[in-house]
Short mmCIF file of C-alpha atoms and ligand atoms in Angstrom, two decimals:
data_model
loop_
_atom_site.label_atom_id
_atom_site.label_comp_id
_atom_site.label_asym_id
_atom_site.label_seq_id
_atom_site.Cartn_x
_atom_site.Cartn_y
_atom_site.Cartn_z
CA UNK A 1 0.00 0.00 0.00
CA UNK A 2 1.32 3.21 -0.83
CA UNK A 3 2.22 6.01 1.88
CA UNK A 4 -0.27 8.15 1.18
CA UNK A 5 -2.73 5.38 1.44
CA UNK A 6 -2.10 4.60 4.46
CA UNK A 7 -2.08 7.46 5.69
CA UNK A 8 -5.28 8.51 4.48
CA UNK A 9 -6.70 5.09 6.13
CA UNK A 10 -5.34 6.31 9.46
CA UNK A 11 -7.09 9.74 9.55
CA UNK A 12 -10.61 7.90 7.73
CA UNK A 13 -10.24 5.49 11.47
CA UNK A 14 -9.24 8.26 14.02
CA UNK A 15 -10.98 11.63 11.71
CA UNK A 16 -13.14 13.41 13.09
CA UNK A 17 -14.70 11.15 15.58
CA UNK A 18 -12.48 7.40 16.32
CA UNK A 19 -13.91 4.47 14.62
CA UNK A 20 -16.80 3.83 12.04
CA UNK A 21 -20.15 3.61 13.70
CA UNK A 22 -22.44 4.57 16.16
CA UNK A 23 -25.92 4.36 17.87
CA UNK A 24 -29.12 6.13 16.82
CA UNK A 25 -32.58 6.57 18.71
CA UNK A 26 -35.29 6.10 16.67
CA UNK A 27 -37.55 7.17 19.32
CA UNK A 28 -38.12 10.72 20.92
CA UNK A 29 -36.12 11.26 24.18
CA UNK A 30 -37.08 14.47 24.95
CA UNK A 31 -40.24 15.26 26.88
CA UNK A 32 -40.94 13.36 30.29
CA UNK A 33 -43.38 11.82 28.65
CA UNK A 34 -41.28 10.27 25.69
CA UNK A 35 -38.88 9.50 28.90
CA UNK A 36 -41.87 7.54 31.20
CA UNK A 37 -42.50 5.48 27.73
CA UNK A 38 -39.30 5.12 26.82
CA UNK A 39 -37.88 4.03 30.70
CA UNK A 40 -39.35 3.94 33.59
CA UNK A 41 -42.05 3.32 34.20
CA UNK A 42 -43.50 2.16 30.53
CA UNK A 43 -40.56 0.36 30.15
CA UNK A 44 -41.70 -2.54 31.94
CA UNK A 45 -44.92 -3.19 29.71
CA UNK A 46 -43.17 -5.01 26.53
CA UNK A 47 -40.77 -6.19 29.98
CA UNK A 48 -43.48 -8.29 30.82
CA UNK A 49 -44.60 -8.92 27.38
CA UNK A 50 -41.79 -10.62 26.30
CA UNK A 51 -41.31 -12.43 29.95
CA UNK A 52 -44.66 -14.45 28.70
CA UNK A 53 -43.52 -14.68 25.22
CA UNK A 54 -39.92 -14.74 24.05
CA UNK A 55 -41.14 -13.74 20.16
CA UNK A 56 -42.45 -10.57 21.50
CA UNK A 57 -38.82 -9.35 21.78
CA UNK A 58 -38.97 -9.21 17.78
CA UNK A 59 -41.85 -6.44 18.07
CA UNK A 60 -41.43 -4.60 21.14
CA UNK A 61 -37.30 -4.36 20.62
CA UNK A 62 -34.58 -4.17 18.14
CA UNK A 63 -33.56 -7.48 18.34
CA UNK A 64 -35.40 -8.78 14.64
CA UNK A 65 -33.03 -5.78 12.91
CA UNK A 66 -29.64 -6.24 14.92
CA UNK A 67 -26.77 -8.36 14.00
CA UNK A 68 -24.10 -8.79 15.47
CA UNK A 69 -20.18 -9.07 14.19
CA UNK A 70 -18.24 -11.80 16.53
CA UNK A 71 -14.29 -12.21 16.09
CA UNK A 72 -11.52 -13.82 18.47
CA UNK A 73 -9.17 -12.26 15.68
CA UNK A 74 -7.85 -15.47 14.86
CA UNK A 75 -7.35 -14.77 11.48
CA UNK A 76 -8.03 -11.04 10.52
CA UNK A 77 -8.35 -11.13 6.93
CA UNK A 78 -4.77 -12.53 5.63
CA UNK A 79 -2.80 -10.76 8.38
CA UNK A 80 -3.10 -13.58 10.09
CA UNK A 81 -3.48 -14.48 14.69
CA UNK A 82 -3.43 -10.74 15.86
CA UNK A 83 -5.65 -11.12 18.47
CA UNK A 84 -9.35 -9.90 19.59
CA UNK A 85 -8.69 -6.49 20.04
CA UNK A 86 -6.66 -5.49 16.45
CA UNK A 87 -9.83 -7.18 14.58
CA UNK A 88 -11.81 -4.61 15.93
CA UNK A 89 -11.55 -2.02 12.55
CA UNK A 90 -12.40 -5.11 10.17
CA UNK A 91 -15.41 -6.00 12.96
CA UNK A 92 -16.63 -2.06 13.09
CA UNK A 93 -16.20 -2.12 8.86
CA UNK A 94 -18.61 -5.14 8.90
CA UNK A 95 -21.11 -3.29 10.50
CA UNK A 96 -20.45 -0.43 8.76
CA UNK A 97 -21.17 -2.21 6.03
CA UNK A 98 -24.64 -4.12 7.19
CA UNK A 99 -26.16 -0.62 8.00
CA UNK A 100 -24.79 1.58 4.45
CA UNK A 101 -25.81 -1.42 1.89
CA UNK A 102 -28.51 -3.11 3.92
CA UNK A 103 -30.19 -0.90 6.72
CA UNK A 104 -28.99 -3.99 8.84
CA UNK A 105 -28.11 -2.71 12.02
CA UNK A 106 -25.07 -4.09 13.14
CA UNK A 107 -22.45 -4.00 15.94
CA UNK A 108 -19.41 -5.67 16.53
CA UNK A 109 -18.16 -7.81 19.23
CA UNK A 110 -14.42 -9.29 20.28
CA UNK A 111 -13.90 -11.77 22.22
CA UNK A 112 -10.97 -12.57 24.01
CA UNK A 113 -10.91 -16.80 24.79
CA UNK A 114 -8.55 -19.24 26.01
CA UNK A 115 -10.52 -21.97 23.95
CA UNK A 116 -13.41 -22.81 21.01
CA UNK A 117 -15.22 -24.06 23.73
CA UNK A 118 -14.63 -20.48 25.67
CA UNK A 119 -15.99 -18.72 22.96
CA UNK A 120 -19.14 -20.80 21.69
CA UNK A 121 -20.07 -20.48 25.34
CA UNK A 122 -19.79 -16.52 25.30
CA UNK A 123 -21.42 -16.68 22.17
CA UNK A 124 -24.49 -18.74 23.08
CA UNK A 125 -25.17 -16.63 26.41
CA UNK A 126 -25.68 -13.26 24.22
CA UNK A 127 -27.14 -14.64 20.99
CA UNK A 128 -30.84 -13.90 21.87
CA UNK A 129 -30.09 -10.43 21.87
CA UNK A 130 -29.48 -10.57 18.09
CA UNK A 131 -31.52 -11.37 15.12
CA UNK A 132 -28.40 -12.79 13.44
CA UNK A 133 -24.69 -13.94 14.37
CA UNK A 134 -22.39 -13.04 11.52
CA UNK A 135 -18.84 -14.98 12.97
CA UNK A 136 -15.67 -13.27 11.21
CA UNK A 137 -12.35 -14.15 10.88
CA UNK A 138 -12.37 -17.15 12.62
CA UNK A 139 -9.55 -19.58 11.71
CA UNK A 140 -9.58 -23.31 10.55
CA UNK A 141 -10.35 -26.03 11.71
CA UNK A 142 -12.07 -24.33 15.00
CA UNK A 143 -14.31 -22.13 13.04
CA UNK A 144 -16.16 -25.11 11.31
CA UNK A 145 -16.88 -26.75 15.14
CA UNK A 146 -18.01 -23.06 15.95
CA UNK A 147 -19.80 -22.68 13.97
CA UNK A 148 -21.32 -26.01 13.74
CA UNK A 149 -22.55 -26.09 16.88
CA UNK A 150 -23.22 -22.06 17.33
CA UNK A 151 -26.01 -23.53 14.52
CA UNK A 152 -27.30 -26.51 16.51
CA UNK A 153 -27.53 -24.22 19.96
CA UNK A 154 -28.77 -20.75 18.70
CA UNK A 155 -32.32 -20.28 17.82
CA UNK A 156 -30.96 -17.41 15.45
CA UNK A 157 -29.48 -17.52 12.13
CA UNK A 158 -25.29 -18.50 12.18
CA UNK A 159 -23.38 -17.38 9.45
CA UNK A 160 -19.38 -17.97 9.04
CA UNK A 161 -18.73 -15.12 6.29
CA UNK A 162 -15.25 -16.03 5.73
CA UNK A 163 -16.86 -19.73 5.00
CA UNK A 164 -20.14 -18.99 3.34
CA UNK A 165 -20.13 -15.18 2.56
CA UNK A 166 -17.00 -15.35 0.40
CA UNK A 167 -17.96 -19.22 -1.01
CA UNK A 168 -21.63 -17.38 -2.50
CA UNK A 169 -19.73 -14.56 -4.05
CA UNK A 170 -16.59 -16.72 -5.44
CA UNK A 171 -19.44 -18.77 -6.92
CA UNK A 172 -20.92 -15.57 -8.61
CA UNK A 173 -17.63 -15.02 -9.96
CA UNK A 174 -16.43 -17.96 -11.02
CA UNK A 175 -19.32 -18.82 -12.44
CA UNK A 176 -19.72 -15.59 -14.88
CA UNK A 177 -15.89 -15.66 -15.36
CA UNK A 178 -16.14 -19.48 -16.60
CA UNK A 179 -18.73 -18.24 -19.10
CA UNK A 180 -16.83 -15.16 -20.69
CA UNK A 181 -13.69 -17.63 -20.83
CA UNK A 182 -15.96 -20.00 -22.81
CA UNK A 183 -15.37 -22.98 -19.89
CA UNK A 184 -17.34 -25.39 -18.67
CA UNK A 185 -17.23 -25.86 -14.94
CA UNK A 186 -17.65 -29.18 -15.15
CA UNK A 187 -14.78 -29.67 -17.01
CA UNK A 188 -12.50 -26.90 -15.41
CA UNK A 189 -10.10 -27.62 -13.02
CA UNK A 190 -8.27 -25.19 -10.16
CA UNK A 191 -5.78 -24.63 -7.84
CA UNK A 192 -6.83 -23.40 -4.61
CA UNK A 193 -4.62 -22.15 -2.46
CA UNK A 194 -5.09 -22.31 0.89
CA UNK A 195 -7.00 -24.65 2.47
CA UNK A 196 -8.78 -22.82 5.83
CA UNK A 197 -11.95 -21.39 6.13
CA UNK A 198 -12.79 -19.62 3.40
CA UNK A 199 -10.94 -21.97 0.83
CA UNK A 200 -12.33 -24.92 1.92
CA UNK A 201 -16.22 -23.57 2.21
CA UNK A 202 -15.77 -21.93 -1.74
CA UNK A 203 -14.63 -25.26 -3.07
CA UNK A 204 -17.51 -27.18 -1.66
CA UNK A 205 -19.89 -24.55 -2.97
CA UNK A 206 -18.17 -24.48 -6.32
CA UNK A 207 -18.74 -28.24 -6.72
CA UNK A 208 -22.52 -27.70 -5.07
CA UNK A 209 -22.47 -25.91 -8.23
CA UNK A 210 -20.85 -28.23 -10.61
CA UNK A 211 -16.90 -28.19 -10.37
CA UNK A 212 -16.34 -31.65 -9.86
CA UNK A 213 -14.26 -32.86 -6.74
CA UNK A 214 -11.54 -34.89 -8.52
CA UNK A 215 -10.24 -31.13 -10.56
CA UNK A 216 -9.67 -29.68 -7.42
CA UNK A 217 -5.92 -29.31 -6.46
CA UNK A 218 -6.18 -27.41 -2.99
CA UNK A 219 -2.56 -26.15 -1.17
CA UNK A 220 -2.16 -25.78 2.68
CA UNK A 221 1.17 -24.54 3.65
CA UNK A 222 2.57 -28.16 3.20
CA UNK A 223 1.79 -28.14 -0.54
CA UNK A 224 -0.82 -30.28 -2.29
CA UNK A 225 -3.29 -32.22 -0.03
CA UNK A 226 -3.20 -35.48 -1.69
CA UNK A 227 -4.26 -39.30 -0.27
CA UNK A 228 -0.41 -40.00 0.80
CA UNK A 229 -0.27 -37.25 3.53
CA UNK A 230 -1.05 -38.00 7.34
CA UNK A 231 -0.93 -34.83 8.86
CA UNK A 232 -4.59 -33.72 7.47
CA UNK A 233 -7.31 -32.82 9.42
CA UNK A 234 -11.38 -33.79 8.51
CA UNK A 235 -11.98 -31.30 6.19
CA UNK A 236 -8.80 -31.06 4.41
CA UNK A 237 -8.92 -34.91 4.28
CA UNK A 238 -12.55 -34.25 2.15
CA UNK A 239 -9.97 -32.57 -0.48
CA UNK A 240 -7.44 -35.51 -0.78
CA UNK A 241 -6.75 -36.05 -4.17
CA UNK A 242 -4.44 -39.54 -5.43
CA UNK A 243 -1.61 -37.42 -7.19
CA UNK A 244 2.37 -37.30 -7.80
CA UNK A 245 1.92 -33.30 -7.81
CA UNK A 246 3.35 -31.95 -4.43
CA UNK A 247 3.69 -27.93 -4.97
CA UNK A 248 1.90 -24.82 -6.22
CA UNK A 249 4.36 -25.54 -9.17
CA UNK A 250 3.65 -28.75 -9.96
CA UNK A 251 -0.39 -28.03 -9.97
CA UNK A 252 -0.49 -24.96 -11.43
CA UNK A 253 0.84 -26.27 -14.94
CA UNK A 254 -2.23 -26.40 -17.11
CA UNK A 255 -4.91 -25.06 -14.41
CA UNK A 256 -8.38 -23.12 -15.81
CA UNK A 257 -8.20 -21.73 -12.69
CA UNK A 258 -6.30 -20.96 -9.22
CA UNK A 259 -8.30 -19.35 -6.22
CA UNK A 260 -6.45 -17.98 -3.70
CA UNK A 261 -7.73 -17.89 0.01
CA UNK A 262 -4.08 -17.84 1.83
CA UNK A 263 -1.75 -14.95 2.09
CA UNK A 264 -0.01 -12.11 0.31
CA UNK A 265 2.59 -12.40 -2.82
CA UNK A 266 2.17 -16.56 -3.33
CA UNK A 267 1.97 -16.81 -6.90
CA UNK A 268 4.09 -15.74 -9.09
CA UNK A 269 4.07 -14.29 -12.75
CA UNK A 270 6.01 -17.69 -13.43
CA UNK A 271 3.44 -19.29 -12.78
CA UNK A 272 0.49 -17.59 -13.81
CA UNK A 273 1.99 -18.11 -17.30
CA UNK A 274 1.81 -21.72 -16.58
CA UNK A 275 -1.96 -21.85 -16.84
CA UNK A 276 -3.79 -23.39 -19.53
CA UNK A 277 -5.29 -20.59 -22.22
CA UNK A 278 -7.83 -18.30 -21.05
CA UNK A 279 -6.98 -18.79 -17.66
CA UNK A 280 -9.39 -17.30 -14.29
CA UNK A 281 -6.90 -15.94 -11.09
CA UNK A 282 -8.90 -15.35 -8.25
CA UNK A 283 -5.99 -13.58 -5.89
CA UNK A 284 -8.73 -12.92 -2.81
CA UNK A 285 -6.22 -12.81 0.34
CA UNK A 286 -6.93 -9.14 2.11
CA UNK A 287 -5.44 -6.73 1.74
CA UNK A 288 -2.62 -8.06 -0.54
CA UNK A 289 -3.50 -11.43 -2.82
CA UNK A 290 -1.94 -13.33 -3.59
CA UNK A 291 -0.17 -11.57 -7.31
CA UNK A 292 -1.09 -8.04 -7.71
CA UNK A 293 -2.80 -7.50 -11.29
CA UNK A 294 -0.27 -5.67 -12.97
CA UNK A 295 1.93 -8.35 -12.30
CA UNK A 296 -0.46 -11.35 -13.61
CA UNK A 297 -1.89 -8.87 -16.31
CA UNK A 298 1.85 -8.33 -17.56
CA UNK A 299 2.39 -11.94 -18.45
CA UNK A 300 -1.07 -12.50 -19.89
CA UNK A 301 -3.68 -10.93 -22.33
CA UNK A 302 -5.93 -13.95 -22.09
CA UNK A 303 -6.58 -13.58 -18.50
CA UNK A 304 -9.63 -12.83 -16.07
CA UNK A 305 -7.98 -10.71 -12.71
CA UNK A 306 -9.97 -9.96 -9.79
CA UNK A 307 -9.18 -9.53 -6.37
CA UNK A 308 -10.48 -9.38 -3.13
CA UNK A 309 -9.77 -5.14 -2.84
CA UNK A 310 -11.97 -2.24 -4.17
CA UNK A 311 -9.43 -0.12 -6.21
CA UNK A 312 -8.81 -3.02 -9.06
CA UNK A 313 -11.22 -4.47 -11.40
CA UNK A 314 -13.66 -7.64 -10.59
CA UNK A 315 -13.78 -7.21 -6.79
CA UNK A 316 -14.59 -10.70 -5.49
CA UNK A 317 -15.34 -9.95 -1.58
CA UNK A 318 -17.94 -11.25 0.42
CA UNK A 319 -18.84 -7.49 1.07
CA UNK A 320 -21.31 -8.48 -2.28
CA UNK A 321 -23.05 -11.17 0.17
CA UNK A 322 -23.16 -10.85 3.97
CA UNK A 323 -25.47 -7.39 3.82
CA UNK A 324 -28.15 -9.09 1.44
CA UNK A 325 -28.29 -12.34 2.74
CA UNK A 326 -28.88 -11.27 6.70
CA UNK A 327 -31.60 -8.82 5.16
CA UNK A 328 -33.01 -11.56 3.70
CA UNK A 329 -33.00 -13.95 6.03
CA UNK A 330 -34.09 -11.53 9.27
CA UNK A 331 -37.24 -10.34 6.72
CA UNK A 332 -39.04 -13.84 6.65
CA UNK A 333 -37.29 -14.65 10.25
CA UNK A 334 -35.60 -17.46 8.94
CA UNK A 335 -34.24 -19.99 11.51
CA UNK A 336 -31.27 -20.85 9.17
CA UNK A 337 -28.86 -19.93 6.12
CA UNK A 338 -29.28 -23.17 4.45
CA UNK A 339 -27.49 -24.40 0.92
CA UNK A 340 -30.52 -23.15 -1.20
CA UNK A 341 -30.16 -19.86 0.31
CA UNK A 342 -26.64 -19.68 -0.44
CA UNK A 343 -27.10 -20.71 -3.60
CA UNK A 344 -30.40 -18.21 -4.67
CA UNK A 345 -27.68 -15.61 -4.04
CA UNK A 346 -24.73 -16.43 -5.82
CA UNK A 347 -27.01 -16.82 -8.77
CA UNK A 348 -29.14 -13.32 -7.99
CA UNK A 349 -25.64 -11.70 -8.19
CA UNK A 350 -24.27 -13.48 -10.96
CA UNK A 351 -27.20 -12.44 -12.59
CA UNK A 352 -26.86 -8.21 -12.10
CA UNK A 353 -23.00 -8.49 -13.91
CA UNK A 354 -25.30 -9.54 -17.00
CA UNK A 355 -27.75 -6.56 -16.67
CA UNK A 356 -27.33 -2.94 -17.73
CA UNK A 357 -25.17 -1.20 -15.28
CA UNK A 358 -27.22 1.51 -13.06
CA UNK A 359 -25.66 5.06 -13.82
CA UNK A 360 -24.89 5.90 -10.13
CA UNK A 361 -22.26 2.96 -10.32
CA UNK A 362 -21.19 4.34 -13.11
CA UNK A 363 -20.63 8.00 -11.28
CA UNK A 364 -19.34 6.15 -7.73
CA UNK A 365 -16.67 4.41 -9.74
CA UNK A 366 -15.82 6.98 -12.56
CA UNK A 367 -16.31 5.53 -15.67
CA UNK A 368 -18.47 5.82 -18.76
CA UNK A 369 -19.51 2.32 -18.77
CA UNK A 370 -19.30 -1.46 -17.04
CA UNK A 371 -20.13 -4.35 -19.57
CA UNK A 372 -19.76 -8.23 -18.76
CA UNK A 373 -16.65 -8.95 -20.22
CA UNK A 374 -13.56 -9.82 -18.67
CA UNK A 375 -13.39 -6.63 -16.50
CA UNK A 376 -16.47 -7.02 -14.96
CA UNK A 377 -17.35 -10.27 -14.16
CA UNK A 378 -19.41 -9.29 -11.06
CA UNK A 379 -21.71 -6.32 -9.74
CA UNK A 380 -20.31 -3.57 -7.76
CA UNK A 381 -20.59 -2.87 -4.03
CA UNK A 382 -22.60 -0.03 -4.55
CA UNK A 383 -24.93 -1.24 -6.78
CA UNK A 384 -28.22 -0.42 -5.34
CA UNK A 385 -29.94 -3.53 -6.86
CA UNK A 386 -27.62 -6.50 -4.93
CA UNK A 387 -30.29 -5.42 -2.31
CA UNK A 388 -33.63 -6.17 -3.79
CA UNK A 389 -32.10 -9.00 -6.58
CA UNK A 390 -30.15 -10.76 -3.24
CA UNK A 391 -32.47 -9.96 -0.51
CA UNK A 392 -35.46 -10.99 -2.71
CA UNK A 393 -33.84 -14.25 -3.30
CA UNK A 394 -32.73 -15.58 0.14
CA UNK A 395 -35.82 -14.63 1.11
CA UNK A 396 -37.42 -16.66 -1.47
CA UNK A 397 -35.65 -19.67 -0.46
CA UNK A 398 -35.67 -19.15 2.77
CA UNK A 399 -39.60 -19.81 1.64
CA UNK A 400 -39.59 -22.56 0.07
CA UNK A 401 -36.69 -24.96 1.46
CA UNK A 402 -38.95 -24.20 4.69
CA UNK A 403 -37.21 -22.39 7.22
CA UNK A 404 -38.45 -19.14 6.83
CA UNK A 405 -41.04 -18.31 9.62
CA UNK A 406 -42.83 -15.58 8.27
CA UNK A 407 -44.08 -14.35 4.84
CA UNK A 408 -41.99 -12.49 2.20
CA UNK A 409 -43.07 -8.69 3.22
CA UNK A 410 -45.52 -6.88 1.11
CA UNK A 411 -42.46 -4.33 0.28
CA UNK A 412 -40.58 -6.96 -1.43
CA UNK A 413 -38.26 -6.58 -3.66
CA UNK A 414 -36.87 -3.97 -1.88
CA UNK A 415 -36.13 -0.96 -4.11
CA UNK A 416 -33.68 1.06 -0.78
CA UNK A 417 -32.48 0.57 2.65
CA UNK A 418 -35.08 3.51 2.84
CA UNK A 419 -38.05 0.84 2.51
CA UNK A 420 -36.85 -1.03 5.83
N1 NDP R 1 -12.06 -11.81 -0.73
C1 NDP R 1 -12.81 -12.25 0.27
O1 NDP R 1 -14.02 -12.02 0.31
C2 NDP R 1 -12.21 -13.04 1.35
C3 NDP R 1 -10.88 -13.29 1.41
N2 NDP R 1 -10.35 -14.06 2.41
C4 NDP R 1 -8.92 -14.21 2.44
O2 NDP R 1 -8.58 -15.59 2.48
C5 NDP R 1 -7.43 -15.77 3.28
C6 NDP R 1 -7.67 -16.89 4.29
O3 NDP R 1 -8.68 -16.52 5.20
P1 NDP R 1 -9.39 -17.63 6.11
O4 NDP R 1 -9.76 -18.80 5.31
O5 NDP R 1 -10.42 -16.90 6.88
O6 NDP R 1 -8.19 -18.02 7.09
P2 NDP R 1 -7.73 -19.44 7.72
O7 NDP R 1 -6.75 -19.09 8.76
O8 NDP R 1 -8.93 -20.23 8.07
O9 NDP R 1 -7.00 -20.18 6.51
C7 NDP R 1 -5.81 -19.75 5.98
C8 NDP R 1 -5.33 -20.82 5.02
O10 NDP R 1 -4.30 -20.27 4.21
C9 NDP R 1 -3.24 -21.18 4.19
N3 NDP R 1 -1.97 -20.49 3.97
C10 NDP R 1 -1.47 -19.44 4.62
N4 NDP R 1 -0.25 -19.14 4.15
C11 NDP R 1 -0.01 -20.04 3.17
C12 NDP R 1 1.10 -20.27 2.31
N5 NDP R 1 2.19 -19.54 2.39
N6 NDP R 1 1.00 -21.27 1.41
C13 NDP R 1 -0.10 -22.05 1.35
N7 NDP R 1 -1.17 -21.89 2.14
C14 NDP R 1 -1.11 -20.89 3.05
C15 NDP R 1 -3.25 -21.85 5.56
O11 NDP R 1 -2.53 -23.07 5.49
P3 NDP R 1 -2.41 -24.07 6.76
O12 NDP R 1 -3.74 -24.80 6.81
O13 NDP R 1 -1.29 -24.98 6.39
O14 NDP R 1 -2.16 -23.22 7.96
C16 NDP R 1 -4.75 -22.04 5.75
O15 NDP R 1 -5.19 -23.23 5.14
C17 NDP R 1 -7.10 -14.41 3.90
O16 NDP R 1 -6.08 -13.82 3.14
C18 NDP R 1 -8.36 -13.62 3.72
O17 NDP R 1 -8.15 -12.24 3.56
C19 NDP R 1 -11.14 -14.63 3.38
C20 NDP R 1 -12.48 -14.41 3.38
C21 NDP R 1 -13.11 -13.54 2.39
C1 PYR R 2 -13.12 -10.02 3.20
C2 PYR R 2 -12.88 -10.83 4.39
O1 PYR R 2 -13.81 -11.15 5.11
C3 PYR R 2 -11.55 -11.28 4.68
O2 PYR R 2 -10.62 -11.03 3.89
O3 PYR R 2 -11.38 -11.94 5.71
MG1 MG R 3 -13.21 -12.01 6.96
#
């Protein structure tokens, strides 16, 4: 990053008020009569309301709108174990980003543990204050037990971004980017590397959605996962491939595409040009992938680029997920993010690339146009229709894969986070 950038992120943290977010009322406060309703004494009315029934909470409280961020900063985006505290900006930017593209609101929670067990147990004694749990940065293996049974013991929705967030929008992608490279994908095959959270959750969505298993070469820091290695836990075991390839080197020769979910600067221009024709990089590690795009786009005119970062082309994030899918979901009170729901919104957002680009994209990011084509293979951030197109959809299957517990609203699609 250069100087001035990160300078500029500095004073955007600490300028003119420290941090990203805050609370607003959104009742009066001022008379002693807004005060008696709004504390003591009125207070205790929905009090006792929702003592007799729990799902009074969702009308008399802001529970059914408020999700919450959780972190133990195990692995802040690809900077790696820095601890509960440092996650905070990434936790406060997640909620920054609920409220701005989804009128979700949000706040953001780190929590210091000795153990998984330490933190599913903090975890599970707040979640009824939420509508959602969005868990972030997380590491592998102990996010997918987290996870796993955050789901079985919460009577809210449970949602791993790093897993599912970033495995619905790498679908999008990948899917869009297959087509404008003319590839099939069940024929293509790809290196992933990195084989944690995020990695592991996009591969098994990308073969939910047709990759098959057997042209997937995934990399831990060890190399290639393949049948003859011991040291694998479960669900890098579910990647094990019979193979003589060992390194990024070896699997890279001849690969439609490589997906990177690991760390900064792993793949080099070397081997980039070792892909087959009409190759797909997916560089997603935050904030620096794994090969910058003027380095891949210097070896290659047949290429599709994107990355994981806002100021290049084809931004593959899960910011293009998490916002739409919790709107979704806390609209028809779903009790789950389940595979059809995951998959409704890959293909909603797949879907906008295709469409005619709103014009106040167009101003936002300062061109004259955005066509599908190898430049943009997927819909902006601030595309104001990933929240109707997504929302609508999750919603929809929340419907009818049955765990939605209310009916799609009458305002649905939703045009603006002014309709919520
Ligand atoms: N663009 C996006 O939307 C998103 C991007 N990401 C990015 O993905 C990356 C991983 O995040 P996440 O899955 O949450 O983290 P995890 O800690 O769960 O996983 C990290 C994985 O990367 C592997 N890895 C790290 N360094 C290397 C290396 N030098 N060579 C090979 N493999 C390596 C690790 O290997 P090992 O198992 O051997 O330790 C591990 O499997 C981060 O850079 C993050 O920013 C994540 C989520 C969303
Ligand atoms: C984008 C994101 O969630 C990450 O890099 O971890
Ligand atoms: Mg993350």
């Amino acid at each position: 990053m250069s100087e001035d950038l990160k300078q500029a992120a500095l004073d955007y943290h600490a300028i003119p008020k420290p941090g990203k977010i805050s609370v607003e009322l959104t009742k009066p406060a001022e008379t002693s009569r807004d005060l008696s309703l709004a504390y003591s004494p009125g207070v205790a009315e929905p009090v006792k309301e929702i003592a007799k029934n729990p799902e009074d909470a969702y009308k008399y409280t802001a529970k059914g709108n408020l999700v919450a961020v959780i972190s133990d900063g195990s692995a802040i985006l690809g900077l790696g174990n820095l601890g509960p505290l440092a996650s905070k900006p990434v936790m406060e930017g997640k909620s920054l980003l609920f409220k701005r593209f989804a009128g979700v609101d949000s706040i953001d929670i780190e929590v210091d543990c000795e153990s998984p067990q330490a933190f599913i147990d903090t975890v599970k004694r707040i979640a009824d204050t939420f509508g959602g749990i969005n868990l972030e940065d997380i590491k592998a293996p102990e996010c997918f037990e987290i996870e796993r049974t955050l789901i079985e013991q919460c009577k809210i929705p449970v949602f791993h971004d790093d897993q599912h967030g970033t495995a619905i929008v790498t679908v999008a992608g990948m899917l869009n980017a297959l087509e404008i490279q003319g590839k099939k994908i069940e024929d293509a095959s790809m290196v992933c590397l990195g084989a944690g959270a995020a990695a592991i959750s996009c591969s098994k969505l990308l073969i939910s959605a047709g990759m098959k298993p057997e042209n997937i070469y995934m990399l831990d820091r060890k190399g290639v996962i393949h049948s003859g290695r011991d040291d694998l836990n479960e669900y890098k075991s579910m990647f094990a491939v019979e193979t003589d390839k060992r390194t990024l080197d070896d699997a890279i020769e001849g690969a439609d595409i490589f997906l990177g979910l690991s760390g900064p600067d792993l793949l080099s221009a070397d081997q980039v040009k070792k892909m087959a024709p009409n190759p797909i990089v997916f560089a997603c590690s935050n904030p620096t992938p794994e090969i910058m795009p003027e380095v891949a786009n210097a070896v290659r005119d047949d290429l599709i680029m994107s990355t994981g970062r806002s100021d290049f082309p084809n931004q593959v994030n899960n910011v293009l997920g998490f916002p739409f899918i919790f709107r979704g979901a806390l609209d028809v009170r779903a009790t789950a993010i389940n595979e059809e729901m995951k998959l409704a919104a890959a293909y909603a957002i797949a879907g906008l690339a295709k469409e005619e680009t709103p014009k106040e994209v167009l101003t936002a990011y300062g061109v004259d146009s955005l066509e599908f084509g190898k430049d943009y293979i997927i819909p902006k951030p601030t595309d104001p229709r990933l929240l109707g197109a997504v929302s609508n959809a999750v919603a929809q299957a929340a419907i009818d894969s049955g765990v939605a517990t209310k009916e799609l609203p009458a305002n649905y699609p939703l045009k603006s986070v002014e309709d919520i």
